[in-house]
Amino acid sequence: MSDSPLNESPDARRSDAQKTESCHVSVMPDEVIQWLMESDPAVIVDGTYGGGGHSKRLLDQLPMGEGVVIGLDRDPAVSERVETESHDPRLHVFLASYDQTPKALAQLNLTVCDAFVLDLGLSSDQLADRNRGFSFTQEGPLDLRFDPENGTPASKWLAIHNEKQIADTIYQYGEERFSRRIARAIVARARERNPVESVVDLVEICRRCVPRSRNHDIHPATRTFQALRIAVNDELGILERTLQSAPNWLAPGGRVAVISFHSLEDRIVKNAFRDDDAWEVLTKKPLRPTESEVTANPRSRSAKMRVARRR
Ligand SMILES: C[S@@+](CC[C@H](N)C(=O)[O-])C[C@H]1O[C@@H](n2cnc3c(N)ncnc32)[C@H](O)[C@@H]1O
């Protein structure tokens, strides 16, 4: 972690930027409130601020004029949006990865928080932005970074890794059975001086290499895009490291809630809580969204939420 201060998004009262509202619908908001607020936290960190839905609900639950909510997000578009909104002075949003939570706390002269929430994956705002490459139904550059100003876009990532590395990544992070075929086709294109650069390039390869699932419930590119997104953003590494370090900056009795969307993430959360004596697991089985939430917000259907308390 560098020593330079994190970038806090100013309040709209200090900005002339255009208003752009988030279209993201928060997942399991009632459960987040119920499980985190039970211990009366004063300092809450929302590590994946996104559209700010969870943060705003949490702020509403704090006693009038008390407490603080610190939001972190890696995506500069999030802080740009926050700059256009006027918001509660108890909300502080930083452009930073959630593994930088101690640094965000330090910037507010704090060393620990009482509650920490992560809502993993990408937001509907990111999915809707064709320049990010997250949606394989929209043409655009194959980028897939949460922070498009840092790191390596997926197209370049494919260009600098060999066939085996590409296949292993698609298999490991996407659990894609046809990973070898896909990697071979990607490398063959590059050899013909026609590298995979756009969403359409990769979708075409996946369509050719992955047989349609029997009930057509999953797009042939789903697993490959998930794998590359995880790789270019180091999603699993950041999650693992953060949960390992969290007992150092979560106050005793403080709670952490993590909402995950696929088995690789959920396994990391489950093992992190189980393997460290600093945690008391509060949800023996992961909580799931209610049927009515899934009907109203289909994006929530694969969500699993686990909660632990710092001993
Ligand atoms: C599912 S959205 C969160 C939505 C939010 N909870 C809400 O209710 O509006 C996930 C967000 O996490 C952000 N993100 C992903 N990895 C991150 C990381 N390592 N640090 C901070 N933010 C991250 C993404 O940019 C995205 O905006």
Coordinates of C-alpha atoms and ligand atoms in Angstrom, one line a residue:
M1 CA 0.0 0.0 0.0
S2 CA 1.5 3.4 -0.9
D3 CA 1.6 6.3 1.5
S4 CA -0.2 8.7 -0.8
P5 CA -3.6 9.8 0.5
L6 CA -6.7 8.1 -1.0
N7 CA -8.9 10.2 -3.2
E8 CA -12.1 11.2 -1.4
S9 CA -15.1 12.2 -3.6
P10 CA -16.2 15.7 -2.9
D11 CA -19.8 16.5 -2.2
A12 CA -21.9 17.8 -5.1
R13 CA -22.1 21.2 -3.4
R14 CA -18.5 21.6 -4.5
S15 CA -19.0 20.1 -8.0
D16 CA -20.7 21.3 -11.3
A17 CA -20.6 17.8 -12.9
Q18 CA -23.8 16.4 -14.6
K19 CA -26.1 14.2 -12.5
T20 CA -26.1 10.5 -13.5
E21 CA -28.1 8.2 -11.3
S22 CA -27.1 4.6 -10.6
C23 CA -29.5 2.0 -12.1
H24 CA -28.1 -0.7 -9.7
V25 CA -30.6 -2.4 -7.4
S26 CA -29.0 -3.5 -4.1
V27 CA -29.0 -7.2 -3.3
M28 CA -30.3 -8.5 0.1
P29 CA -30.5 -5.0 1.5
D30 CA -32.8 -6.0 4.4
E31 CA -30.5 -8.8 5.4
V32 CA -27.4 -6.5 5.3
I33 CA -29.2 -4.0 7.6
Q34 CA -30.5 -6.7 10.0
W35 CA -27.2 -8.5 10.5
L36 CA -24.9 -5.5 10.6
M37 CA -27.0 -3.1 12.7
E38 CA -27.8 -5.6 15.4
S39 CA -24.4 -4.8 17.1
D40 CA -25.1 -1.0 16.9
P41 CA -22.0 0.0 14.9
A42 CA -20.8 3.6 14.8
V43 CA -18.1 3.2 12.0
I44 CA -19.3 1.2 9.0
V45 CA -17.2 0.4 5.9
D46 CA -19.0 -0.5 2.6
G47 CA -16.1 -2.0 0.7
T48 CA -18.0 -2.2 -2.6
Y49 CA -19.9 1.1 -2.8
G50 CA -21.2 0.7 -6.4
G51 CA -24.5 2.6 -6.6
G52 CA -24.4 3.3 -2.9
G53 CA -27.6 1.4 -2.2
H54 CA -26.3 -0.5 0.9
S55 CA -24.4 2.6 2.2
K56 CA -27.5 4.8 2.0
R57 CA -29.7 2.2 3.8
L58 CA -27.0 1.8 6.5
L59 CA -26.8 5.6 7.0
D60 CA -30.5 5.8 7.4
Q61 CA -30.2 3.3 10.3
L62 CA -27.6 5.3 12.2
P63 CA -28.9 7.5 15.0
M64 CA -29.5 11.1 13.7
G65 CA -26.2 13.0 13.4
E66 CA -24.1 10.0 14.7
G67 CA -21.7 7.5 13.1
V68 CA -19.9 7.4 9.8
V69 CA -20.2 5.3 6.6
I70 CA -17.0 4.9 4.6
G71 CA -17.6 3.7 1.0
L72 CA -14.8 2.3 -1.2
D73 CA -14.9 1.5 -4.9
R74 CA -12.2 0.8 -7.5
D75 CA -14.2 2.3 -10.3
P76 CA -13.5 6.0 -11.1
A77 CA -17.1 6.2 -12.6
V78 CA -18.4 5.6 -9.1
S79 CA -16.5 8.5 -7.5
E80 CA -17.5 10.7 -10.5
R81 CA -21.1 9.9 -9.8
V82 CA -20.7 10.5 -6.1
E83 CA -19.3 14.0 -6.9
T84 CA -22.6 14.8 -8.7
E85 CA -24.7 13.9 -5.7
S86 CA -25.2 15.9 -2.5
H87 CA -24.9 13.5 0.3
D88 CA -25.1 13.0 4.1
P89 CA -21.9 14.6 5.6
R90 CA -21.4 11.3 7.5
L91 CA -20.7 9.5 4.2
H92 CA -17.1 9.4 2.9
V93 CA -16.5 7.7 -0.4
F94 CA -12.9 6.9 -1.6
L95 CA -11.7 5.7 -5.0
A96 CA -9.8 2.7 -3.7
S97 CA -9.9 -1.1 -3.5
Y98 CA -11.4 -2.5 -0.3
D99 CA -8.1 -4.0 0.7
Q100 CA -7.1 -0.4 1.4
T101 CA -9.7 -0.1 4.2
P102 CA -7.1 0.6 7.0
K103 CA -5.8 3.5 4.9
A104 CA -9.3 4.9 4.4
L105 CA -9.9 4.6 8.2
A106 CA -6.6 6.4 8.9
Q107 CA -7.6 9.3 6.6
L108 CA -10.5 9.9 9.0
N109 CA -8.2 9.5 12.0
L110 CA -9.7 6.0 12.8
T111 CA -7.9 2.7 13.3
V112 CA -10.9 0.3 13.4
C113 CA -14.4 -0.1 12.2
D114 CA -17.4 -1.8 13.7
A115 CA -19.0 -3.3 10.6
F116 CA -17.8 -4.2 7.1
V117 CA -19.8 -5.2 4.1
L118 CA -18.8 -6.6 0.7
D119 CA -21.2 -7.1 -2.2
L120 CA -18.9 -8.7 -4.7
G121 CA -18.9 -8.7 -8.5
L122 CA -20.0 -5.9 -10.8
S123 CA -22.9 -3.4 -10.7
S124 CA -25.7 -3.0 -13.3
D125 CA -24.1 0.4 -14.1
Q126 CA -20.9 -1.3 -15.2
L127 CA -22.8 -4.0 -17.1
A128 CA -24.7 -1.3 -19.0
D129 CA -21.6 0.6 -20.0
R130 CA -20.5 -0.9 -23.4
N131 CA -17.0 0.6 -23.1
R132 CA -16.2 -1.7 -20.2
G133 CA -16.7 -5.0 -22.0
F134 CA -18.6 -6.6 -19.1
S135 CA -21.7 -7.4 -21.2
F136 CA -21.2 -10.0 -23.9
T137 CA -24.5 -8.9 -25.5
Q138 CA -23.1 -5.4 -26.3
E139 CA -20.2 -4.7 -28.7
G140 CA -17.2 -2.9 -27.1
P141 CA -13.5 -3.3 -26.2
L142 CA -12.6 -6.4 -24.2
D143 CA -11.5 -4.5 -21.1
L144 CA -13.2 -6.1 -18.0
R145 CA -11.3 -3.9 -15.4
F146 CA -13.2 -2.4 -12.5
D147 CA -10.6 0.4 -12.6
P148 CA -10.0 1.2 -16.3
E149 CA -7.2 3.6 -15.4
N150 CA -4.9 0.9 -13.9
G151 CA -3.9 -2.7 -14.6
T152 CA -4.2 -4.7 -17.8
P153 CA -7.3 -4.9 -20.0
A154 CA -8.5 -8.4 -20.8
S155 CA -7.5 -8.1 -24.5
K156 CA -3.9 -7.3 -23.5
W157 CA -4.0 -10.0 -20.8
L158 CA -4.8 -12.5 -23.5
A159 CA -2.0 -11.2 -25.7
I160 CA 0.7 -11.6 -23.0
H161 CA -0.2 -15.1 -21.7
N162 CA 0.4 -18.4 -23.4
E163 CA -2.1 -21.0 -24.4
K164 CA -1.7 -23.1 -21.2
Q165 CA -2.0 -20.1 -18.9
I166 CA -5.1 -18.9 -20.7
A167 CA -6.7 -22.4 -20.6
D168 CA -5.8 -22.9 -16.9
T169 CA -7.3 -19.5 -16.0
I170 CA -10.5 -20.1 -17.9
Y171 CA -10.8 -23.6 -16.2
Q172 CA -9.8 -22.4 -12.7
Y173 CA -11.8 -19.2 -12.5
G174 CA -14.6 -20.0 -14.9
E175 CA -14.9 -23.7 -14.2
E176 CA -15.3 -24.0 -18.0
R177 CA -14.9 -27.6 -19.3
F178 CA -14.0 -26.4 -22.8
S179 CA -11.2 -24.1 -21.6
R180 CA -8.5 -25.8 -23.7
R181 CA -10.5 -25.4 -26.9
I182 CA -11.2 -21.8 -26.2
A183 CA -7.5 -21.0 -25.4
R184 CA -6.4 -22.8 -28.6
A185 CA -8.8 -20.7 -30.7
I186 CA -7.7 -17.4 -29.0
V187 CA -4.0 -18.2 -29.6
A188 CA -4.6 -19.3 -33.2
R189 CA -6.3 -16.0 -33.9
A190 CA -3.3 -14.1 -32.5
R191 CA -1.0 -16.1 -34.6
E192 CA -2.9 -15.1 -37.7
R193 CA -2.3 -11.4 -36.6
N194 CA -6.0 -11.1 -35.8
P195 CA -5.9 -11.0 -32.0
V196 CA -9.0 -11.0 -29.8
E197 CA -9.6 -7.3 -29.0
S198 CA -13.3 -6.9 -28.7
V199 CA -16.3 -8.5 -26.9
V200 CA -17.6 -9.9 -30.2
D201 CA -14.3 -11.5 -31.0
L202 CA -14.3 -13.5 -27.8
V203 CA -18.1 -14.3 -27.9
E204 CA -17.6 -15.7 -31.4
I205 CA -14.9 -18.0 -30.2
C206 CA -16.9 -19.2 -27.2
R207 CA -19.9 -19.9 -29.4
R208 CA -17.7 -22.1 -31.6
C209 CA -16.0 -23.9 -28.8
V210 CA -18.8 -24.4 -26.2
P211 CA -21.7 -26.6 -27.1
R212 CA -25.1 -25.0 -26.1
S213 CA -26.2 -26.2 -22.6
R214 CA -29.1 -28.6 -22.8
N215 CA -31.7 -26.1 -21.5
H216 CA -29.9 -23.1 -23.0
D217 CA -29.9 -21.5 -19.5
I218 CA -26.3 -20.3 -19.7
H219 CA -24.7 -18.3 -22.5
P220 CA -21.6 -20.0 -24.0
A221 CA -19.4 -17.0 -23.1
T222 CA -20.5 -16.7 -19.4
R223 CA -17.8 -18.8 -17.8
T224 CA -15.0 -17.4 -19.9
F225 CA -15.9 -13.8 -19.3
Q226 CA -16.2 -14.5 -15.5
A227 CA -12.7 -16.1 -15.5
L228 CA -11.0 -13.2 -17.4
R229 CA -12.7 -10.6 -15.2
I230 CA -11.5 -12.4 -12.0
A231 CA -8.0 -12.7 -13.5
V232 CA -7.6 -9.1 -14.6
N233 CA -9.0 -7.7 -11.3
D234 CA -7.3 -10.2 -9.0
E235 CA -10.7 -10.6 -7.4
L236 CA -10.1 -13.7 -5.4
G237 CA -6.6 -12.6 -4.2
I238 CA -7.9 -9.3 -2.9
L239 CA -10.9 -11.0 -1.2
E240 CA -8.6 -13.6 0.5
R241 CA -6.1 -11.1 1.7
T242 CA -8.7 -8.7 3.0
L243 CA -10.5 -11.3 5.0
Q244 CA -7.2 -12.5 6.4
S245 CA -6.3 -8.9 7.5
A246 CA -9.8 -7.8 8.7
P247 CA -9.4 -9.0 12.3
N248 CA -6.7 -6.3 12.6
W249 CA -9.0 -3.4 11.8
L250 CA -12.4 -4.7 12.9
A251 CA -13.2 -3.9 16.5
P252 CA -14.0 -6.8 18.8
G253 CA -17.7 -7.6 18.5
G254 CA -17.7 -6.0 15.0
R255 CA -19.3 -7.8 12.1
V256 CA -18.5 -8.6 8.6
A257 CA -21.0 -9.5 5.9
V258 CA -20.0 -10.8 2.5
I259 CA -22.4 -11.3 -0.4
S260 CA -20.9 -13.5 -3.1
F261 CA -22.2 -14.6 -6.5
H262 CA -20.3 -17.8 -7.4
S263 CA -18.8 -20.8 -5.7
L264 CA -15.2 -19.7 -5.9
E265 CA -15.9 -16.5 -3.9
D266 CA -18.2 -18.2 -1.5
R267 CA -15.6 -20.9 -0.7
I268 CA -13.0 -18.2 0.1
V269 CA -15.4 -16.5 2.5
K270 CA -16.5 -19.8 4.2
N271 CA -12.9 -21.0 4.7
A272 CA -11.7 -17.6 5.9
F273 CA -14.3 -17.5 8.6
R274 CA -13.9 -21.1 9.5
D275 CA -10.1 -21.2 9.6
D276 CA -9.4 -18.2 11.8
D277 CA -10.2 -18.3 15.5
A278 CA -10.7 -14.5 15.4
W279 CA -14.1 -15.1 13.8
E280 CA -17.3 -16.4 15.2
V281 CA -19.5 -17.6 12.3
L282 CA -23.0 -16.2 12.7
T283 CA -24.5 -17.9 9.6
K284 CA -23.9 -21.6 9.7
K285 CA -25.4 -21.8 6.2
P286 CA -25.3 -18.9 3.7
L287 CA -28.3 -16.7 3.7
R288 CA -30.2 -16.5 0.4
P289 CA -32.4 -13.8 -1.1
T290 CA -36.2 -14.4 -0.6
E291 CA -38.3 -15.6 -3.5
S292 CA -39.9 -12.2 -3.8
E293 CA -36.5 -10.5 -4.1
V294 CA -35.4 -12.9 -6.8
T295 CA -38.7 -12.2 -8.7
A296 CA -38.2 -8.4 -8.4
N297 CA -34.4 -8.5 -9.0
P298 CA -33.4 -11.6 -10.9
R299 CA -29.7 -10.5 -10.6
S300 CA -30.0 -11.6 -6.9
R301 CA -30.7 -15.2 -7.7
S302 CA -27.2 -16.6 -7.1
A303 CA -26.4 -14.4 -4.1
K304 CA -25.1 -16.0 -0.9
M305 CA -24.5 -14.0 2.2
R306 CA -22.2 -15.0 5.1
V307 CA -21.8 -13.1 8.3
A308 CA -19.1 -13.4 11.1
R309 CA -18.3 -11.6 14.3
R310 CA -14.9 -10.5 15.4
R311 CA -14.3 -12.2 18.8
Ligands
LIG1 C1 -22.3 -5.4 -6.9 S1 -21.6 -3.8 -7.0 C2 -22.0 -3.2 -5.4 C3 -23.3 -2.6 -5.3 C4 -23.6 -1.8 -4.0 N1 -23.5 -2.7 -2.9 C5 -25.0 -1.2 -4.0 O1 -25.9 -1.6 -3.2 O2 -25.2 -0.3 -4.8 C6 -19.9 -4.2 -6.8 C7 -19.0 -3.0 -6.8 O3 -17.8 -3.4 -6.3 C8 -16.7 -2.7 -6.9 N2 -15.5 -3.5 -6.7 C9 -15.1 -4.7 -7.2 N3 -13.9 -5.0 -6.7 C10 -13.6 -4.1 -5.8 C11 -12.5 -3.9 -4.9 N4 -11.5 -4.7 -4.8 N5 -12.5 -2.8 -4.1 C12 -13.5 -1.9 -4.2 N6 -14.5 -2.0 -5.0 C13 -14.6 -3.1 -5.8 C14 -17.2 -2.7 -8.4 O4 -16.5 -1.7 -9.0 C15 -18.7 -2.4 -8.2 O5 -19.0 -1.1 -8.2

